[in-house]
Amino acid sequence: MNDEMARAPRLPEPKRERYFYGLFLPIGVIANLALGVLILVGLNPGSWAAWLQIATGALCCMIAGWLAAAAWSKFYWHRSMSRQVATWRRIADAFFTWVEAAPVPPESLRSLKSSLEEVVPNTEAR
């Protein structure tokens, strides 16, 4: 079953989103983490300015963690949604295969078609 999910088609990502999560986000995480570590390395908190440096370093590390969590969250939810879409497509395929094999009166098919047209707009016009 995991092999089927691994072969599931991926949802398309906009180019802008791909650049953000593939380029900007990792650079932002590395830059913030490096700045936080750089500031925290040589601390000798003896004055209020040193405590401000500690707070700045902690903030930079927190931002780096926040960006990393955003990247992980996007990856996780994108993968989960892809699995859900693949699962529901398989369910729909099984259902429609079963419906095609079952003898259904033509009036019921027309009713189903009109119901589907009300719910799902015509995508060919796009």
PDB file of C-alpha atoms in Angstrom:
ATOM      1  CA  MET A   1       0.000   0.000   0.000  1.00  0.00           C
ATOM      2  CA  ASN A   2       2.901   2.383   0.723  1.00  0.00           C
ATOM      3  CA  ASP A   3       4.265   1.716  -2.773  1.00  0.00           C
ATOM      4  CA  GLU A   4       0.952   2.856  -4.232  1.00  0.00           C
ATOM      5  CA  MET A   5       1.063   6.008  -2.124  1.00  0.00           C
ATOM      6  CA  ALA A   6       4.647   6.700  -3.132  1.00  0.00           C
ATOM      7  CA  ARG A   7       3.623   6.547  -6.804  1.00  0.00           C
ATOM      8  CA  ALA A   8       0.666   8.874  -6.238  1.00  0.00           C
ATOM      9  CA  PRO A   9       0.790  11.980  -8.388  1.00  0.00           C
ATOM     10  CA  ARG A  10       2.076  15.059  -6.615  1.00  0.00           C
ATOM     11  CA  LEU A  11      -0.009  18.179  -6.413  1.00  0.00           C
ATOM     12  CA  PRO A  12       1.350  20.959  -8.619  1.00  0.00           C
ATOM     13  CA  GLU A  13       3.236  23.721  -6.834  1.00  0.00           C
ATOM     14  CA  PRO A  14       3.406  27.270  -8.143  1.00  0.00           C
ATOM     15  CA  LYS A  15       6.875  28.338  -9.260  1.00  0.00           C
ATOM     16  CA  ARG A  16       6.936  31.189  -6.739  1.00  0.00           C
ATOM     17  CA  GLU A  17       6.158  28.791  -3.888  1.00  0.00           C
ATOM     18  CA  ARG A  18       8.803  26.342  -5.080  1.00  0.00           C
ATOM     19  CA  TYR A  19      11.454  29.090  -5.026  1.00  0.00           C
ATOM     20  CA  PHE A  20      10.392  30.270  -1.588  1.00  0.00           C
ATOM     21  CA  TYR A  21      10.475  26.840   0.048  1.00  0.00           C
ATOM     22  CA  GLY A  22      13.408  25.542  -1.981  1.00  0.00           C
ATOM     23  CA  LEU A  23      15.732  28.561  -1.913  1.00  0.00           C
ATOM     24  CA  PHE A  24      14.712  31.399   0.387  1.00  0.00           C
ATOM     25  CA  LEU A  25      13.584  29.340   3.361  1.00  0.00           C
ATOM     26  CA  PRO A  26      16.781  27.252   3.678  1.00  0.00           C
ATOM     27  CA  ILE A  27      18.942  30.379   3.248  1.00  0.00           C
ATOM     28  CA  GLY A  28      16.859  32.177   5.887  1.00  0.00           C
ATOM     29  CA  VAL A  29      17.166  29.270   8.318  1.00  0.00           C
ATOM     30  CA  ILE A  30      20.939  29.038   7.862  1.00  0.00           C
ATOM     31  CA  ALA A  31      21.454  32.812   8.111  1.00  0.00           C
ATOM     32  CA  ASN A  32      19.356  33.152  11.272  1.00  0.00           C
ATOM     33  CA  LEU A  33      20.921  30.132  12.891  1.00  0.00           C
ATOM     34  CA  ALA A  34      24.440  31.334  12.033  1.00  0.00           C
ATOM     35  CA  LEU A  35      23.701  34.817  13.366  1.00  0.00           C
ATOM     36  CA  GLY A  36      22.241  33.383  16.563  1.00  0.00           C
ATOM     37  CA  VAL A  37      25.208  31.091  17.146  1.00  0.00           C
ATOM     38  CA  LEU A  38      27.694  33.873  16.297  1.00  0.00           C
ATOM     39  CA  ILE A  39      26.115  36.223  18.819  1.00  0.00           C
ATOM     40  CA  LEU A  40      25.784  33.594  21.541  1.00  0.00           C
ATOM     41  CA  VAL A  41      29.349  32.258  21.194  1.00  0.00           C
ATOM     42  CA  GLY A  42      31.253  35.125  22.770  1.00  0.00           C
ATOM     43  CA  LEU A  43      28.959  36.225  25.529  1.00  0.00           C
ATOM     44  CA  ASN A  44      30.113  37.543  28.827  1.00  0.00           C
ATOM     45  CA  PRO A  45      26.884  38.989  30.197  1.00  0.00           C
ATOM     46  CA  GLY A  46      28.071  41.747  32.495  1.00  0.00           C
ATOM     47  CA  SER A  47      25.985  44.656  31.332  1.00  0.00           C
ATOM     48  CA  TRP A  48      22.592  45.385  29.861  1.00  0.00           C
ATOM     49  CA  ALA A  49      24.118  45.460  26.350  1.00  0.00           C
ATOM     50  CA  ALA A  50      25.344  41.904  26.781  1.00  0.00           C
ATOM     51  CA  TRP A  51      21.864  40.813  27.825  1.00  0.00           C
ATOM     52  CA  LEU A  52      20.474  42.490  24.702  1.00  0.00           C
ATOM     53  CA  GLN A  53      22.939  40.435  22.671  1.00  0.00           C
ATOM     54  CA  ILE A  54      21.720  37.279  24.369  1.00  0.00           C
ATOM     55  CA  ALA A  55      18.122  38.231  23.627  1.00  0.00           C
ATOM     56  CA  THR A  56      19.013  38.973  19.983  1.00  0.00           C
ATOM     57  CA  GLY A  57      20.772  35.632  19.603  1.00  0.00           C
ATOM     58  CA  ALA A  58      17.882  33.784  21.176  1.00  0.00           C
ATOM     59  CA  LEU A  59      15.434  35.595  18.871  1.00  0.00           C
ATOM     60  CA  CYS A  60      17.501  34.654  15.799  1.00  0.00           C
ATOM     61  CA  CYS A  61      17.611  31.015  16.887  1.00  0.00           C
ATOM     62  CA  MET A  62      13.866  31.083  17.505  1.00  0.00           C
ATOM     63  CA  ILE A  63      13.234  32.519  14.033  1.00  0.00           C
ATOM     64  CA  ALA A  64      15.456  29.829  12.484  1.00  0.00           C
ATOM     65  CA  GLY A  65      13.469  27.158  14.296  1.00  0.00           C
ATOM     66  CA  TRP A  66      10.209  28.747  13.246  1.00  0.00           C
ATOM     67  CA  LEU A  67      11.256  28.778   9.585  1.00  0.00           C
ATOM     68  CA  ALA A  68      12.435  25.179   9.794  1.00  0.00           C
ATOM     69  CA  ALA A  69       9.115  24.191  11.368  1.00  0.00           C
ATOM     70  CA  ALA A  70       7.240  25.994   8.572  1.00  0.00           C
ATOM     71  CA  ALA A  71       9.205  24.054   5.955  1.00  0.00           C
ATOM     72  CA  TRP A  72       8.589  20.754   7.722  1.00  0.00           C
ATOM     73  CA  SER A  73       4.899  21.538   8.156  1.00  0.00           C
ATOM     74  CA  LYS A  74       4.479  22.363   4.465  1.00  0.00           C
ATOM     75  CA  PHE A  75       6.246  19.149   3.469  1.00  0.00           C
ATOM     76  CA  TYR A  76       4.171  17.066   5.896  1.00  0.00           C
ATOM     77  CA  TRP A  77       0.794  18.501   4.890  1.00  0.00           C
ATOM     78  CA  HIS A  78       1.619  18.414   1.186  1.00  0.00           C
ATOM     79  CA  ARG A  79       2.519  14.729   1.470  1.00  0.00           C
ATOM     80  CA  SER A  80      -0.618  14.012   3.525  1.00  0.00           C
ATOM     81  CA  MET A  81      -2.852  15.789   1.025  1.00  0.00           C
ATOM     82  CA  SER A  82      -1.240  13.901  -1.869  1.00  0.00           C
ATOM     83  CA  ARG A  83      -1.974  10.617  -0.102  1.00  0.00           C
ATOM     84  CA  GLN A  84      -5.571  11.636   0.566  1.00  0.00           C
ATOM     85  CA  VAL A  85      -6.110  12.671  -3.053  1.00  0.00           C
ATOM     86  CA  ALA A  86      -4.623   9.394  -4.303  1.00  0.00           C
ATOM     87  CA  THR A  87      -6.795   7.389  -1.888  1.00  0.00           C
ATOM     88  CA  TRP A  88     -10.004   9.193  -2.874  1.00  0.00           C
ATOM     89  CA  ARG A  89      -9.162   8.792  -6.561  1.00  0.00           C
ATOM     90  CA  ARG A  90      -8.822   5.042  -6.048  1.00  0.00           C
ATOM     91  CA  ILE A  91     -12.139   4.999  -4.162  1.00  0.00           C
ATOM     92  CA  ALA A  92     -13.836   6.962  -6.944  1.00  0.00           C
ATOM     93  CA  ASP A  93     -12.332   4.672  -9.604  1.00  0.00           C
ATOM     94  CA  ALA A  94     -13.588   1.589  -7.773  1.00  0.00           C
ATOM     95  CA  PHE A  95     -17.011   3.147  -7.327  1.00  0.00           C
ATOM     96  CA  PHE A  96     -17.347   4.154 -10.973  1.00  0.00           C
ATOM     97  CA  THR A  97     -16.092   0.756 -12.159  1.00  0.00           C
ATOM     98  CA  TRP A  98     -18.772  -0.848 -10.008  1.00  0.00           C
ATOM     99  CA  VAL A  99     -21.440   1.566 -11.285  1.00  0.00           C
ATOM    100  CA  GLU A 100     -20.462   0.893 -14.917  1.00  0.00           C
ATOM    101  CA  ALA A 101     -20.819  -2.849 -14.373  1.00  0.00           C
ATOM    102  CA  ALA A 102     -24.188  -2.559 -12.592  1.00  0.00           C
ATOM    103  CA  PRO A 103     -27.368  -2.299 -14.636  1.00  0.00           C
ATOM    104  CA  VAL A 104     -28.643   1.218 -13.963  1.00  0.00           C
ATOM    105  CA  PRO A 105     -31.816   2.644 -15.482  1.00  0.00           C
ATOM    106  CA  PRO A 106     -31.166   5.521 -17.932  1.00  0.00           C
ATOM    107  CA  GLU A 107     -33.322   7.906 -15.887  1.00  0.00           C
ATOM    108  CA  SER A 108     -31.110   7.349 -12.838  1.00  0.00           C
ATOM    109  CA  LEU A 109     -28.005   8.091 -14.909  1.00  0.00           C
ATOM    110  CA  ARG A 110     -29.538  11.342 -16.182  1.00  0.00           C
ATOM    111  CA  SER A 111     -30.419  12.305 -12.616  1.00  0.00           C
ATOM    112  CA  LEU A 112     -26.859  11.557 -11.482  1.00  0.00           C
ATOM    113  CA  LYS A 113     -25.430  13.577 -14.363  1.00  0.00           C
ATOM    114  CA  SER A 114     -27.596  16.600 -13.598  1.00  0.00           C
ATOM    115  CA  SER A 115     -26.697  16.384  -9.897  1.00  0.00           C
ATOM    116  CA  LEU A 116     -22.999  16.242 -10.722  1.00  0.00           C
ATOM    117  CA  GLU A 117     -23.298  19.185 -13.103  1.00  0.00           C
ATOM    118  CA  GLU A 118     -24.885  21.244 -10.328  1.00  0.00           C
ATOM    119  CA  VAL A 119     -22.140  20.375  -7.847  1.00  0.00           C
ATOM    120  CA  VAL A 120     -19.100  20.406 -10.152  1.00  0.00           C
ATOM    121  CA  PRO A 121     -18.949  23.296 -12.626  1.00  0.00           C
ATOM    122  CA  ASN A 122     -17.896  22.630 -16.200  1.00  0.00           C
ATOM    123  CA  THR A 123     -14.086  22.650 -16.191  1.00  0.00           C
ATOM    124  CA  GLU A 124     -13.795  22.606 -19.989  1.00  0.00           C
ATOM    125  CA  ALA A 125     -14.741  26.296 -20.165  1.00  0.00           C
ATOM    126  CA  ARG A 126     -11.604  27.234 -18.236  1.00  0.00           C
TER     127      ARG A 126
END
